[in-house]
Amino acid sequence: MKRFSVAFSLLFISGFVFSQNKSWSYGVNPYYGAVLKYKKEMKQLEFTNLHGIELYANKIADGSKDWHHFYNFPQWGVAASYFNYGVPSELGEVVSLTTYLDFTAGKKKHKWRMNIGTGLVYSSVTFEPETNNQNTAISSTISYVLRGTIHKEFQLSEKYFFNVNLAFRHYSNGRLNMPNNGMNYPIIGVGIRYLPKSVEIKSMERDSGLDNKIRYTVRGSMSWREVWEIDDKQKAYSLSFYGSKQLSKFNRLLFGIDAFKYNQESIVKSNIVYREKAGISEDEQLDNGTEQLALTLGTELLISKVSVIIQGGVYVYKPQAYYSSWYQRYGIKYNFTRNIFSQVSLKSHSRTADMVEFGAGFTL
């Protein structure tokens, strides 16, 4: 709980600083749930008595931006969470600090809401080959978290709101360490949100103009990843070139090419492990090529200076036998200017993370 106190302090400070010129609301949600099995033989994880609490602060959209109206006045939030898995020796406890967007459906007094977001999570117990080798879900003290919540919110008064919610959390280190089965758990909760003062909604004329030009983007990225279950960090690189076409005020279509470059040593070691697991004879040759080339198609959701990237790719050149023939990428992009941006992305093959890409690029 000491770690949770630190996370809450950061949340409170950030809320206080930003709330000097914006309207914020604050809330608390206790949760109860269960860990989904990450190994078939570990039936004791089906019901673990998982419980926790989350404190959060939401910034209220006031209509001053065009996208506030388009997305029906979403709330941007930051949250500090504490969870106890109920398996202290193997899984321990976790503390996370996340950010998210909270969308609402309709304009009724009692509303359905949904929030999605990401952040970082600290785990008190991780995989250790000698002392905790059953915990193949968590092998990094610091991991990434993906969060999603659906909740029904009931307005009790002008300042207080009660909610009932169903949520899901996924923790993964993006293959920074292996094994990396990840942690997944559904949770249910109730809570209270407090709005100190009502928000005056601003009206504005909607700009329906679209950029009809095809824009061209170049992005370069680097990542650190572990080779299978060998404690060996290797760098990997990616270079992307794609065009984009704006379909609406808040959405672009992306289409282009991804090129990937892996460390030679990591490919050789991965082939050794793959050969052992697949039962392939040493007489059969495996390609040690380090490059990959793929065609990619996706979408970019535009929210102010931040964009959400969702892409899928199909390899047209992939000499490595142990990789899937396709992949997906989920990313957050921040636009410093109209032409220059940074981006953090997760590339994965179905449910298996390949790398977390840290990159930057420019658009013409």
mmCIF file of N, CA, C and O in Angstrom, residues 104-111 152-153 155:
data_model
loop_
_atom_site.group_PDB
_atom_site.id
_atom_site.type_symbol
_atom_site.label_atom_id
_atom_site.label_comp_id
_atom_site.label_asym_id
_atom_site.label_seq_id
_atom_site.Cartn_x
_atom_site.Cartn_y
_atom_site.Cartn_z
ATOM 1 N N THR A 104 -18.784 8.709 -23.807
ATOM 2 C CA THR A 104 -20.142 8.509 -23.347
ATOM 3 C C THR A 104 -21.078 8.336 -24.530
ATOM 4 O O THR A 104 -20.818 8.850 -25.623
ATOM 5 N N ALA A 105 -22.155 7.595 -24.316
ATOM 6 C CA ALA A 105 -23.169 7.383 -25.347
ATOM 7 C C ALA A 105 -24.438 8.116 -24.940
ATOM 8 O O ALA A 105 -24.968 7.896 -23.847
ATOM 9 N N GLY A 106 -24.917 9.001 -25.812
ATOM 10 C CA GLY A 106 -26.140 9.729 -25.538
ATOM 11 C C GLY A 106 -25.940 10.909 -24.607
ATOM 12 O O GLY A 106 -24.841 11.184 -24.132
ATOM 13 N N LYS A 107 -27.032 11.608 -24.316
ATOM 14 C CA LYS A 107 -26.969 12.797 -23.475
ATOM 15 C C LYS A 107 -27.970 12.723 -22.322
ATOM 16 O O LYS A 107 -28.412 13.738 -21.790
ATOM 17 N N LYS A 108 -28.321 11.495 -21.926
ATOM 18 C CA LYS A 108 -29.260 11.327 -20.834
ATOM 19 C C LYS A 108 -28.594 11.587 -19.491
ATOM 20 O O LYS A 108 -27.375 11.636 -19.379
ATOM 21 N N LYS A 109 -29.433 11.721 -18.463
ATOM 22 C CA LYS A 109 -28.921 11.977 -17.114
ATOM 23 C C LYS A 109 -28.101 10.796 -16.621
ATOM 24 O O LYS A 109 -27.053 10.960 -16.009
ATOM 25 N N HIS A 110 -28.590 9.573 -16.863
ATOM 26 C CA HIS A 110 -27.863 8.358 -16.498
ATOM 27 C C HIS A 110 -27.249 7.782 -17.774
ATOM 28 O O HIS A 110 -27.975 7.431 -18.710
ATOM 29 N N LYS A 111 -25.926 7.654 -17.829
ATOM 30 C CA LYS A 111 -25.241 7.381 -19.088
ATOM 31 C C LYS A 111 -24.422 6.094 -19.041
ATOM 32 O O LYS A 111 -23.888 5.715 -18.002
ATOM 33 N N LYS A 152 -21.908 2.015 -16.200
ATOM 34 C CA LYS A 152 -23.165 2.755 -16.181
ATOM 35 C C LYS A 152 -23.084 3.771 -15.060
ATOM 36 O O LYS A 152 -22.856 3.418 -13.900
ATOM 37 N N GLU A 153 -23.271 5.044 -15.393
ATOM 38 C CA GLU A 153 -23.127 6.117 -14.398
ATOM 39 C C GLU A 153 -24.489 6.754 -14.124
ATOM 40 O O GLU A 153 -25.209 7.139 -15.044
ATOM 41 N N GLN A 155 -26.447 9.809 -12.142
ATOM 42 C CA GLN A 155 -26.254 11.123 -11.535
ATOM 43 C C GLN A 155 -27.136 11.242 -10.300
ATOM 44 O O GLN A 155 -28.362 11.240 -10.372
#
